[in-house]
CSV table of C-alpha atoms (C1' of nucleotides) in Angstrom, one decimal:
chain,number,residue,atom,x,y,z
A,1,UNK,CA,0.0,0.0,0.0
A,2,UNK,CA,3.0,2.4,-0.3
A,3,UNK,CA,2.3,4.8,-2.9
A,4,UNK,CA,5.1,4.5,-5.7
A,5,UNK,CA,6.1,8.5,-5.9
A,6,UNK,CA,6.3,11.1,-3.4
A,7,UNK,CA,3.6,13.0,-4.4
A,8,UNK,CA,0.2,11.5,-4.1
A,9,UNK,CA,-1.5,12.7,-7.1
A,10,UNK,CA,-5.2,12.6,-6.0
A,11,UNK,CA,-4.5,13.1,-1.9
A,12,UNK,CA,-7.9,15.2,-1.9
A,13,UNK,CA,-9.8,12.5,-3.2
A,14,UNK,CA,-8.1,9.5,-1.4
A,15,UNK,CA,-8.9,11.6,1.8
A,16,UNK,CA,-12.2,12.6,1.4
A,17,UNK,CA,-12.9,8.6,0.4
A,18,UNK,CA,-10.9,7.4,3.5
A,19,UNK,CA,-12.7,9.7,6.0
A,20,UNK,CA,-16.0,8.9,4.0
A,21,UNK,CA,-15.2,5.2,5.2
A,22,UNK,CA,-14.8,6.7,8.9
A,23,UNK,CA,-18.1,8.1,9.1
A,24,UNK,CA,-19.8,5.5,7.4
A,25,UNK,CA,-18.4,3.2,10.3
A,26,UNK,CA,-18.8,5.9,12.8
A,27,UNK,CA,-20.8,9.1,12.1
A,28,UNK,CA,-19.4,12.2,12.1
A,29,UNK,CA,-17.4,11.8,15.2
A,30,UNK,CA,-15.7,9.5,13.6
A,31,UNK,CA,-14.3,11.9,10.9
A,32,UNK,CA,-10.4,12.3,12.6
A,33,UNK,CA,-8.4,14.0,10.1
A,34,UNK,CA,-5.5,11.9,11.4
A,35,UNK,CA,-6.9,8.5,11.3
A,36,UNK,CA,-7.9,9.3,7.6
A,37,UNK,CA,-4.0,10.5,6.5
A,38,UNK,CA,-2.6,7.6,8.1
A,39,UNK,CA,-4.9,5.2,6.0
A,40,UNK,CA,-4.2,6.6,3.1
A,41,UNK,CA,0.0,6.9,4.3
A,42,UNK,CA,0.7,10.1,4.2
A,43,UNK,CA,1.4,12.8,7.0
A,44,UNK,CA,-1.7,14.2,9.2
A,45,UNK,CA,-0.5,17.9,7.6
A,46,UNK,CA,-0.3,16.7,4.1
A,47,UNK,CA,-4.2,17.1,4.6
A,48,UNK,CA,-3.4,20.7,5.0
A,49,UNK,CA,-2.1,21.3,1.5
A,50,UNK,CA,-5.8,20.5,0.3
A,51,UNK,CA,-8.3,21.2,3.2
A,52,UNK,CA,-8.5,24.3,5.1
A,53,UNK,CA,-8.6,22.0,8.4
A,54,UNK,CA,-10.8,19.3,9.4
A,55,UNK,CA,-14.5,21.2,8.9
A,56,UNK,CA,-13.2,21.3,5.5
A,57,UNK,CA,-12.7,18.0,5.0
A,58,UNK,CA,-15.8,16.9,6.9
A,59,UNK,CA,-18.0,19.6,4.7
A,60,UNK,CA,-16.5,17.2,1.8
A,61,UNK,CA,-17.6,13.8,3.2
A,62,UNK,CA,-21.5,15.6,3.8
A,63,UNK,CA,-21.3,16.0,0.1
A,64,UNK,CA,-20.6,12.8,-0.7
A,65,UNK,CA,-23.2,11.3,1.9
A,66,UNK,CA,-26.0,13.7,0.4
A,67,UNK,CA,-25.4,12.3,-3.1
A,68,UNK,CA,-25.7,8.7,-1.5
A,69,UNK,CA,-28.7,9.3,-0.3
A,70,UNK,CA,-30.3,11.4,-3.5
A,71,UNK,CA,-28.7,7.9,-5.6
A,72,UNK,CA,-30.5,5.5,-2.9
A,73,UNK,CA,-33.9,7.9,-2.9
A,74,UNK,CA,-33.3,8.0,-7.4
A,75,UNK,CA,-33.3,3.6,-7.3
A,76,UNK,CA,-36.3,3.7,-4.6
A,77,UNK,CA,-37.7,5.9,-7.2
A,78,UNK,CA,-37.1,4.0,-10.1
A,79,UNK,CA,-37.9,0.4,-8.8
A,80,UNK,CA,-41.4,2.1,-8.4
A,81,UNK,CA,-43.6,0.4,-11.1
A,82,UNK,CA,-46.2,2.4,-13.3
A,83,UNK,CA,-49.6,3.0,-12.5
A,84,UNK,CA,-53.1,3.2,-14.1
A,85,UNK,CA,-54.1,5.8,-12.2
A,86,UNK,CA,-52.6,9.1,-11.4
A,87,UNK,CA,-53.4,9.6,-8.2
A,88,UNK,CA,-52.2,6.2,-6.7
A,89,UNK,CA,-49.0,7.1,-9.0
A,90,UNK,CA,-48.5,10.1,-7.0
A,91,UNK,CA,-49.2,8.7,-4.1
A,92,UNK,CA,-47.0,6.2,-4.7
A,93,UNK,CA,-43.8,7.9,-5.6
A,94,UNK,CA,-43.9,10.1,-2.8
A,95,UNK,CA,-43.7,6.9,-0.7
A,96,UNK,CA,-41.3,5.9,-2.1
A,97,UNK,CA,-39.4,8.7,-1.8
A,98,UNK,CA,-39.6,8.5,1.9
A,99,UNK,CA,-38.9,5.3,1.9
A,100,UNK,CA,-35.7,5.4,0.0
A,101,UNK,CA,-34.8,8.4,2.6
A,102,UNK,CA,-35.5,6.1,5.7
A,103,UNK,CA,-33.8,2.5,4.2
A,104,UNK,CA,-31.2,4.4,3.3
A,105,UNK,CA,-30.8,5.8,7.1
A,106,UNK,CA,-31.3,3.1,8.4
A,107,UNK,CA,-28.8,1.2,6.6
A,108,UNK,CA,-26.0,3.7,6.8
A,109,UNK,CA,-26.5,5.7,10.2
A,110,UNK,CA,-23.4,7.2,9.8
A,111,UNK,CA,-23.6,8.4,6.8
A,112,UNK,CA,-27.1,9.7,7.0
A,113,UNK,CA,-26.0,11.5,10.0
A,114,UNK,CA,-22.8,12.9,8.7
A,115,UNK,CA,-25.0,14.2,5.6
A,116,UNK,CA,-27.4,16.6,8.3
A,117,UNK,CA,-24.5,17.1,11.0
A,118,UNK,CA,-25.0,21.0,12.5
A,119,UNK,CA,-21.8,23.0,10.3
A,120,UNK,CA,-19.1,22.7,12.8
A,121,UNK,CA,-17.1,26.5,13.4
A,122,UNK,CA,-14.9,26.4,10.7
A,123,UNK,CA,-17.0,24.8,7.9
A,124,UNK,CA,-17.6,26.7,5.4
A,125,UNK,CA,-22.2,27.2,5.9
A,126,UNK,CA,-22.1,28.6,2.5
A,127,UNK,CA,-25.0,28.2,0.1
A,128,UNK,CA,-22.6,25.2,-1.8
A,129,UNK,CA,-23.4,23.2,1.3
A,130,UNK,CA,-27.4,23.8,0.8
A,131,UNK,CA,-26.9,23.5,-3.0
A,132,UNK,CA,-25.8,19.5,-2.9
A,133,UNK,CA,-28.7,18.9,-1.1
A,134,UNK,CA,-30.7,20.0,-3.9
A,135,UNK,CA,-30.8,16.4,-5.3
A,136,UNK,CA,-33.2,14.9,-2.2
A,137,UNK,CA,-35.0,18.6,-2.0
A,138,UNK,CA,-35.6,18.5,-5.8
A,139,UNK,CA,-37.0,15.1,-6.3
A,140,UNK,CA,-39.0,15.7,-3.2
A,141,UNK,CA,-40.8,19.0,-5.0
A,142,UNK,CA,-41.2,17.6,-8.0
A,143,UNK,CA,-42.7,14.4,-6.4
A,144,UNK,CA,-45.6,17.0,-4.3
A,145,UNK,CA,-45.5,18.9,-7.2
A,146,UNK,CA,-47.5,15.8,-9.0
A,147,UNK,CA,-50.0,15.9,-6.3
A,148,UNK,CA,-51.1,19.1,-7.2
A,149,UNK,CA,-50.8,18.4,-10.9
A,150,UNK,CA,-53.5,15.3,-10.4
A,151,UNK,CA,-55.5,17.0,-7.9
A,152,UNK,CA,-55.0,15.8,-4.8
A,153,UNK,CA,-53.4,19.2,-3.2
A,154,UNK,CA,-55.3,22.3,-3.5
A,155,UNK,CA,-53.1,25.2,-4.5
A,156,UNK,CA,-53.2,26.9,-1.7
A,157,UNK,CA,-52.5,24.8,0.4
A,158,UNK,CA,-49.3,24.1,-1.9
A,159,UNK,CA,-46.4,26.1,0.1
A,160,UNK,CA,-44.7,24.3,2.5
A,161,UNK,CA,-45.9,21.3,1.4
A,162,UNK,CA,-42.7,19.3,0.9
A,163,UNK,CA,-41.5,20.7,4.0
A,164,UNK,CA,-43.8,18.9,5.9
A,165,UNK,CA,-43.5,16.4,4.2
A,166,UNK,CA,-39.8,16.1,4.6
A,167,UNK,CA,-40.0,17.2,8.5
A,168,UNK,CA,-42.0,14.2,9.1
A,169,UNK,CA,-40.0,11.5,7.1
A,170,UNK,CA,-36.4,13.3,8.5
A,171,UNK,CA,-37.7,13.4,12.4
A,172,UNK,CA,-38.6,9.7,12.1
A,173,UNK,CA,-35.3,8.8,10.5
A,174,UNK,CA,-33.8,10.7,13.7
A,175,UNK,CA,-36.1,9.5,16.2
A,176,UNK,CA,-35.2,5.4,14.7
A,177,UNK,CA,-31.3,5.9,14.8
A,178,UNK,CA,-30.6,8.3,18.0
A,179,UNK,CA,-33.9,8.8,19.5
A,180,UNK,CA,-36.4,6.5,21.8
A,181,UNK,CA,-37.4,4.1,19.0
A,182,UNK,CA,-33.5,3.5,18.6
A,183,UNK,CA,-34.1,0.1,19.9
A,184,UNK,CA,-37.6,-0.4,18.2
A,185,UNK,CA,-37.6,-4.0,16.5
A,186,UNK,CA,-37.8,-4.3,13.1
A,187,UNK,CA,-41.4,-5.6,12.4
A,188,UNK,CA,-42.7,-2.6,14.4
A,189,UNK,CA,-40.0,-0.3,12.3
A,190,UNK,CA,-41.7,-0.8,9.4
A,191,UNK,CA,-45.5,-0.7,10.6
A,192,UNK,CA,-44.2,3.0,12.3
A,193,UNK,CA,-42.8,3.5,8.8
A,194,UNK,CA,-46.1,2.8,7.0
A,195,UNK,CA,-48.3,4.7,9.5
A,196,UNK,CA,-46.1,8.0,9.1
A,197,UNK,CA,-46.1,7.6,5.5
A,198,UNK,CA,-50.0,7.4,5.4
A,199,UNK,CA,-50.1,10.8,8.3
A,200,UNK,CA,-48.0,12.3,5.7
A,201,UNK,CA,-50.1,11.6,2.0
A,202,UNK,CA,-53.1,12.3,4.5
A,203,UNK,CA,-51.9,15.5,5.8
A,204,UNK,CA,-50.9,16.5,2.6
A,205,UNK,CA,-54.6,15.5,0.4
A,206,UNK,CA,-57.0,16.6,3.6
A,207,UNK,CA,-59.9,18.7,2.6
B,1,UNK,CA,-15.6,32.3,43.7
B,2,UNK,CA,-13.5,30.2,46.3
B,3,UNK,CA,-15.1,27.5,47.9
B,4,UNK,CA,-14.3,27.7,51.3
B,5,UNK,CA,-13.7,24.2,52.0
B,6,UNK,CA,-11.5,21.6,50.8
B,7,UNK,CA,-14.3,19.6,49.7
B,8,UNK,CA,-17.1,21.3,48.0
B,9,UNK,CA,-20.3,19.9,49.3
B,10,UNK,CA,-22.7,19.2,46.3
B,11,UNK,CA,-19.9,18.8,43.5
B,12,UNK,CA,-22.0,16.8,41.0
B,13,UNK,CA,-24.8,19.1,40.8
B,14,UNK,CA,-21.9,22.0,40.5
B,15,UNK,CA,-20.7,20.2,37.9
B,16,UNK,CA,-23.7,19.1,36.0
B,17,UNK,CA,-25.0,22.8,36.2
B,18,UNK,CA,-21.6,24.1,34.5
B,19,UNK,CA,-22.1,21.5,32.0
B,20,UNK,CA,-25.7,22.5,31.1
B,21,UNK,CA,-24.5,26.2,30.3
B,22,UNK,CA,-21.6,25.3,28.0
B,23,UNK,CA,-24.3,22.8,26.4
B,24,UNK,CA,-26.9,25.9,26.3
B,25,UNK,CA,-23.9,28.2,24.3
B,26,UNK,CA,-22.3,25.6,22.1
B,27,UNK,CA,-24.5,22.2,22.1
B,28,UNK,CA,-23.2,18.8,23.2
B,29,UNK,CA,-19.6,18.9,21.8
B,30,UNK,CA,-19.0,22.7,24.2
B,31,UNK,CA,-19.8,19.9,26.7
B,32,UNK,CA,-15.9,19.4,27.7
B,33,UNK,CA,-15.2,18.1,31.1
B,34,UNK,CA,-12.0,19.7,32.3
B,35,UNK,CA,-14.0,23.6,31.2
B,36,UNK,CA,-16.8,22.5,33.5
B,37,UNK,CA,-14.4,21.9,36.4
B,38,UNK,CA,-12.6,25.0,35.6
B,39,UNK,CA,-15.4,26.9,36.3
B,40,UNK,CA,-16.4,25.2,39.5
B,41,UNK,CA,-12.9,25.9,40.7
B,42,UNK,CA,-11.8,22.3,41.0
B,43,UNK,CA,-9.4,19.8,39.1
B,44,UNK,CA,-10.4,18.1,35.9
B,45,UNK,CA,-10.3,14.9,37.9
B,46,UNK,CA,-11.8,15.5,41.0
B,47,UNK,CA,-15.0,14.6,38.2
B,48,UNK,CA,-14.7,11.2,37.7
B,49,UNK,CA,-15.9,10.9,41.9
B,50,UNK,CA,-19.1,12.2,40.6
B,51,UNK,CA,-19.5,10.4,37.3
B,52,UNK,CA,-18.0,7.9,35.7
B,53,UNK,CA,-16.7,10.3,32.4
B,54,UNK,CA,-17.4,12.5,29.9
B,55,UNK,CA,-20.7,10.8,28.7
B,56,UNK,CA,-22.3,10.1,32.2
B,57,UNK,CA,-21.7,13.9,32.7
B,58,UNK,CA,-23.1,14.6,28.9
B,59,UNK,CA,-26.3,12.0,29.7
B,60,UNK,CA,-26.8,14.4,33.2
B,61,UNK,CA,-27.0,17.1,31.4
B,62,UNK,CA,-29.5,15.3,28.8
B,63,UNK,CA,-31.8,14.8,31.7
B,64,UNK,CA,-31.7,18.7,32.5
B,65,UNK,CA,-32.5,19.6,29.3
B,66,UNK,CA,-35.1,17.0,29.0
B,67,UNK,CA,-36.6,18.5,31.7
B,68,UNK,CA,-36.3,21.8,30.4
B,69,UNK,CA,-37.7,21.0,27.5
B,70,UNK,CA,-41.2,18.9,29.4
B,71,UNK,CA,-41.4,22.4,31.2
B,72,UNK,CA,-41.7,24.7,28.1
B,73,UNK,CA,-44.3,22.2,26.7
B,74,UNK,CA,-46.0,22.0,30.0
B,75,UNK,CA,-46.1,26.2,30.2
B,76,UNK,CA,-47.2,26.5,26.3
B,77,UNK,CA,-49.9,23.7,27.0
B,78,UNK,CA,-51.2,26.2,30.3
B,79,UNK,CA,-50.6,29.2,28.2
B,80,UNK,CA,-53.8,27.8,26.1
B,81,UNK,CA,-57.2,29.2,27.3
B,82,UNK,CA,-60.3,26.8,27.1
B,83,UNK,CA,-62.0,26.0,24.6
B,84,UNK,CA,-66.4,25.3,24.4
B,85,UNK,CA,-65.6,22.8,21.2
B,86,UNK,CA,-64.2,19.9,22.5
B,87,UNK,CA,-62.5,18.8,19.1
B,88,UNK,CA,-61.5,22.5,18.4
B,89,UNK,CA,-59.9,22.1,22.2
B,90,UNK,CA,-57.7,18.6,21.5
B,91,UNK,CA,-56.5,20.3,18.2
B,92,UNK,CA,-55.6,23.8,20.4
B,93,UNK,CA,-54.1,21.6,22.7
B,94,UNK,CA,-51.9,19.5,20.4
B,95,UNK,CA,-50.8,22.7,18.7
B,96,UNK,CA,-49.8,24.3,22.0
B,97,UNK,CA,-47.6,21.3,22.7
B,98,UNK,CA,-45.8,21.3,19.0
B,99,UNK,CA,-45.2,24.7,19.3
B,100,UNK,CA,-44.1,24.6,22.2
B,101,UNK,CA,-41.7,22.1,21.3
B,102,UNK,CA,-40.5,24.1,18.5
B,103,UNK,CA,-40.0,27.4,20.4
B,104,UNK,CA,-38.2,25.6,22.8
B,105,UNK,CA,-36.1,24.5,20.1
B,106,UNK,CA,-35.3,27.6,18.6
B,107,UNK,CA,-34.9,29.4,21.6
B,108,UNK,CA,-32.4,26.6,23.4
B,109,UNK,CA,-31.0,25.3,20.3
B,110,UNK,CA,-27.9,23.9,22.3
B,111,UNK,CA,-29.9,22.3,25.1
B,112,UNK,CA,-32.3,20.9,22.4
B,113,UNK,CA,-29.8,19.5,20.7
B,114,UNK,CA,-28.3,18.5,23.5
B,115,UNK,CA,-31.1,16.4,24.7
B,116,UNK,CA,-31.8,14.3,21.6
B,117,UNK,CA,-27.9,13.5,20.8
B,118,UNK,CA,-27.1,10.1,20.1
B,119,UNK,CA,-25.9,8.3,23.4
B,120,UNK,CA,-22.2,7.8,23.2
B,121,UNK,CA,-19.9,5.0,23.6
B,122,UNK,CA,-19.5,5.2,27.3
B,123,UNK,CA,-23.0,6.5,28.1
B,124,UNK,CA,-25.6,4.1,29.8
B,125,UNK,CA,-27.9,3.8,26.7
B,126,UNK,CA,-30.2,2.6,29.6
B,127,UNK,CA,-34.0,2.7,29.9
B,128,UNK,CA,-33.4,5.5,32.3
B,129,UNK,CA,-32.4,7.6,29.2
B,130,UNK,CA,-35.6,7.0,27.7
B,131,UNK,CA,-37.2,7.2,30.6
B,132,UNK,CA,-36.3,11.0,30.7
B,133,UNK,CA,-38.2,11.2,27.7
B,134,UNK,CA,-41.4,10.6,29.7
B,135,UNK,CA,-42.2,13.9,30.5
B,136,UNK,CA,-42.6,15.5,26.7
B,137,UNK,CA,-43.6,11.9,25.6
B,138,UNK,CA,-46.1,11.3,28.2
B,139,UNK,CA,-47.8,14.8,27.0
B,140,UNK,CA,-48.0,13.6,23.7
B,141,UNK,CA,-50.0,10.8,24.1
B,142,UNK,CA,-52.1,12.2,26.3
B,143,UNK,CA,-53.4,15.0,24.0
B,144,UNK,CA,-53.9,12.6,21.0
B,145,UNK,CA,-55.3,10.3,23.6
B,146,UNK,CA,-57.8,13.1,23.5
B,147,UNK,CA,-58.6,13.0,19.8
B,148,UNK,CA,-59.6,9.8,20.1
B,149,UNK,CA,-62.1,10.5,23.1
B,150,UNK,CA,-63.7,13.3,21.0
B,151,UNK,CA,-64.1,11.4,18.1
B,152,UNK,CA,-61.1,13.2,15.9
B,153,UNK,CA,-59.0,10.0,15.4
B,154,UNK,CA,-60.3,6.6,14.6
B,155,UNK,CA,-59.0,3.6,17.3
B,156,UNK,CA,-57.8,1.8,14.1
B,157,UNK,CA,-55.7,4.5,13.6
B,158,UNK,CA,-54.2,5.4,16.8
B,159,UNK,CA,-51.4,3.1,16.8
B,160,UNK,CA,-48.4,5.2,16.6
B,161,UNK,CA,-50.1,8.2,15.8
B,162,UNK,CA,-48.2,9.8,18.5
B,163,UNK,CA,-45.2,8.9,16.8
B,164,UNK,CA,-45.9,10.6,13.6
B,165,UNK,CA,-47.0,13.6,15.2
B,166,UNK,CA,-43.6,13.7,17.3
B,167,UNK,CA,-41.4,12.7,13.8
B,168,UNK,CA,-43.4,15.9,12.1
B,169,UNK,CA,-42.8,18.0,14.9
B,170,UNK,CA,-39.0,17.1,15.8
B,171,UNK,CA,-38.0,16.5,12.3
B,172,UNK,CA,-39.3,20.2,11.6
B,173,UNK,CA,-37.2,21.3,14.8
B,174,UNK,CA,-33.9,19.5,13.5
B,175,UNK,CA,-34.6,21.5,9.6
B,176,UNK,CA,-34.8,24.9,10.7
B,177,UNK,CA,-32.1,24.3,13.6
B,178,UNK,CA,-29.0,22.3,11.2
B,179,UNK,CA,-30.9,21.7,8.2
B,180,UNK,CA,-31.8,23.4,5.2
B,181,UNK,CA,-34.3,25.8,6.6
B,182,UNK,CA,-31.3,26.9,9.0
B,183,UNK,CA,-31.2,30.6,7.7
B,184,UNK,CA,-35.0,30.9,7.4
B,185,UNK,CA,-36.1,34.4,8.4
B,186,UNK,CA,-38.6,34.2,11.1
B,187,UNK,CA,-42.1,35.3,8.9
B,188,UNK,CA,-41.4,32.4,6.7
B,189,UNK,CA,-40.5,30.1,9.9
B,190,UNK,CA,-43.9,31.1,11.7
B,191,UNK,CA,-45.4,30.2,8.2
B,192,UNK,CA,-43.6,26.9,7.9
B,193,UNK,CA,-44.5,26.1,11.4
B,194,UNK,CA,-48.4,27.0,11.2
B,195,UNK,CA,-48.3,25.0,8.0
B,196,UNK,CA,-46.5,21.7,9.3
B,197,UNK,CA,-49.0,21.6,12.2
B,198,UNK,CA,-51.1,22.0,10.0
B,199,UNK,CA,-50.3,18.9,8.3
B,200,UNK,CA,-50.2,17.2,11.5
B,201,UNK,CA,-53.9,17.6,12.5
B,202,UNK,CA,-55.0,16.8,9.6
B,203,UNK,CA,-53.0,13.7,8.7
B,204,UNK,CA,-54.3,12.5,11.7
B,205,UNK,CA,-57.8,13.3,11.8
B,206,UNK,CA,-57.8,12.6,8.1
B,207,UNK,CA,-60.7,9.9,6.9
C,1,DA,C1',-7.6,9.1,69.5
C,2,DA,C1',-7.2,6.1,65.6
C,3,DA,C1',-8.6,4.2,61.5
C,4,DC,C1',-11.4,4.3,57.5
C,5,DT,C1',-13.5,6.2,53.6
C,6,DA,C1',-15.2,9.7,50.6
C,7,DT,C1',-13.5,13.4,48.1
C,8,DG,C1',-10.1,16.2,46.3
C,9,DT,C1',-5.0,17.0,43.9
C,10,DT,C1',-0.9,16.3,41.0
C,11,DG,C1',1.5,14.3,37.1
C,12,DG,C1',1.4,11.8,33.2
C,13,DC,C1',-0.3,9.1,29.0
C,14,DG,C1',-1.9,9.1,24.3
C,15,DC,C1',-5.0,11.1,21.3
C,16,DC,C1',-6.6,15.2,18.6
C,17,DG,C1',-6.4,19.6,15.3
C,18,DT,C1',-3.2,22.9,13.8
C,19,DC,C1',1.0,25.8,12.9
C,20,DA,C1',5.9,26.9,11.4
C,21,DA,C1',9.8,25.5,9.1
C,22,DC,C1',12.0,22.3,6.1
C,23,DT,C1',12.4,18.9,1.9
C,24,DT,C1',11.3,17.0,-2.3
C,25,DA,C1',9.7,16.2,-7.1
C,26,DG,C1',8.3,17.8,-11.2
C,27,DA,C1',7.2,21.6,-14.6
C,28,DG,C1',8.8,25.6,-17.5
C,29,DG,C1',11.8,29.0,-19.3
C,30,DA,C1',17.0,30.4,-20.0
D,1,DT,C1',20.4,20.9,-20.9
D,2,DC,C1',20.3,22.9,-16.7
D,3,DC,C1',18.2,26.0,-13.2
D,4,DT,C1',14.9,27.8,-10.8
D,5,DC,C1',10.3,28.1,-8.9
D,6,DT,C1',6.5,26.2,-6.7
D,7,DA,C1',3.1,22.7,-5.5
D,8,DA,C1',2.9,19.0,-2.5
D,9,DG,C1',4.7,16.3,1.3
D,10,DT,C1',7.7,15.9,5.9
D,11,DT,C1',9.0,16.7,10.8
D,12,DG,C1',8.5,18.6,15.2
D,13,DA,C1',6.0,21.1,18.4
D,14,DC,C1',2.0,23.3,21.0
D,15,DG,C1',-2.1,23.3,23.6
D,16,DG,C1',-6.4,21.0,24.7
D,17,DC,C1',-8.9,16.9,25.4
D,18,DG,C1',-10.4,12.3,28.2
D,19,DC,C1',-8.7,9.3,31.4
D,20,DC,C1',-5.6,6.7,34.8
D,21,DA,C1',-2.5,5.9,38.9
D,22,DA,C1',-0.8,7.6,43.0
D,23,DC,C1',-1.1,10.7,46.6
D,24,DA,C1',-3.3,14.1,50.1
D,25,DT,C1',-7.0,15.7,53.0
D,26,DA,C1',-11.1,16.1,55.7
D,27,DG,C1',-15.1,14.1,57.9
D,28,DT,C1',-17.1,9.9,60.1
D,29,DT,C1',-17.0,5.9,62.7
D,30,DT,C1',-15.4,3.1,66.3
DNA sequence: AAACTATGTTGGCGCCGTCAACTTAGAGGA
DNA sequence: TCCTCTAAGTTGACGGCGCCAACATAGTTT
């Protein structure tokens, strides 16, 4: 594993896989800027000469765990079969929407959390971080968007819509990994799951 | 800010206290041992009489913001005046205790993160962690306990209704606290909120 | 009064992120 | 071709962290 020259030649990338692996294993916590240059074999300041310090690195990571998910939510998506009629489509897809979005947390906690970890001091919290969650956000508003397309959400009741929607499906992804269902066995997992999905089509298409 | 004694007489709750306010300013990672007993006045070590490290100190200070946070819920819920309708009541009650929840959020941010962060290697992880959920828990149910007395919510579809409302609510919290609703000015936050509770009522008194 | 125990203290370990100063390899112009 | 310049890595050090072992002190018990 000894890299052949002295000079890497993709150090940022090698790092930013390496501590991807940490907080995959780990969370966010687990993002050590040290751990990650020693996997990779090279010095803990070599990191230095392509991240402004470790928010940097760990604002990298959240990028790469945000286009995880939107790829996990896009095949939950696309395993979705077609539908006679429109309204069950609808209904459907946004399901499975939120059900891509909670398999995937549930399946890679650390990553999931990594991707909606607070910006530490020192992370950048500019508008590039919001911008690469614009995969899940925009599949998300297209997917309500449909609803009011086919009729089943009035148009004034429109705004705020998908953030409803996603407040419900994100606090229960929280509340299963960290909070008091944390230890909530599986066959009850998934009737919770189902039950908050149906709250959330019926909050959305209620007179 | 000398203690006059040699041994300080109620050093765990000192300590705890000291915690709470570095959680309160900077969230659970400004929870560092050796600043807490700085500001008592005593050695780093003269903690680990008191608790058994770093995370039995962090779950103390969990419980105190639980119990912070049960109190804001309990004062929003007495803040709301009576009601004749009884169904218009259990829906003014519910709302009370959601915004509630979310003021308290917003206006502790580092407590309320504080109180819902994942239990650390090292920390119990016991039932008496959830247990200190009881309080805001407890509350829930209660009020949607009362939509089913009034007629509001079917029995078929009480099971874990509680827990959707509390995933809407909490995952709304987390958004506008770390998410992508972070920098949301407050019009379109009272908006959002109003809208998402909204979404709540209805998804569960929906037919 | 003596011994015991609960509660502090000091000093030190290994980890972390970060900085300053030095070294090396490879690219580009004389 | 050689020489220089610079991007990319290195070493060594600093302070802060959680934690442990060993020691000191002050109440309590007998």
């Amino acid at each position: 594993m000894k890299r052949p020259s002295y000079h890497h030649g993709d150090l940022a990338n090698a790092l930013t896989t390496a501590a991807t692996q940490l907080a995959r294993e780990g969370g966010p916590d687990a993002i050590v800027l040290r751990e990650a240059a020693r996997q990779v074999g090279v010095s803990a300041t070599a990191a230095y000469r392509h991240f402004a310090g470790h928010g940097d690195l760990m604002s990298a990571v959240q990028k790469r765990a945000m286009d995880e998910l939107a790829g996990a939510m896009r095949s939950a998506l696309a395993a979705t079969g077609a539908e006679s009629d429109p309204r069950a489509e609808a209904m459907r897809r946004l399901r499975a929407l939120g059900l891509g979005y909670l398999r995937f947390a549930l399946a890679e906690p650390g990553l999931f959390r990594t991707a909606f970890c607070r910006p530490t001091p020192g992370m950048p919290d500019k508008p590039a971080q919001d911008m690469s969650v614009v995969g899940p956000y925009q599949m998300l508003v297209d997917s309500i968007d449909r609803f009011v397309d086919v009729g089943l959400l009035a148009l004034e009741r429109r705004p705020w819509a998908e953030t409803f929607a996603w407040s419900s499906v994100h606090g229960l992804a929280i509340l299963l990994l960290d909070g008091p269902l944390r230890h909530c066995p599986p066959p009850d997992r998934d009737q919770i799951i189902d039950r908050v999905l149906d709250g959330v089509v019926a909050g959305l298409t209620a007179a």
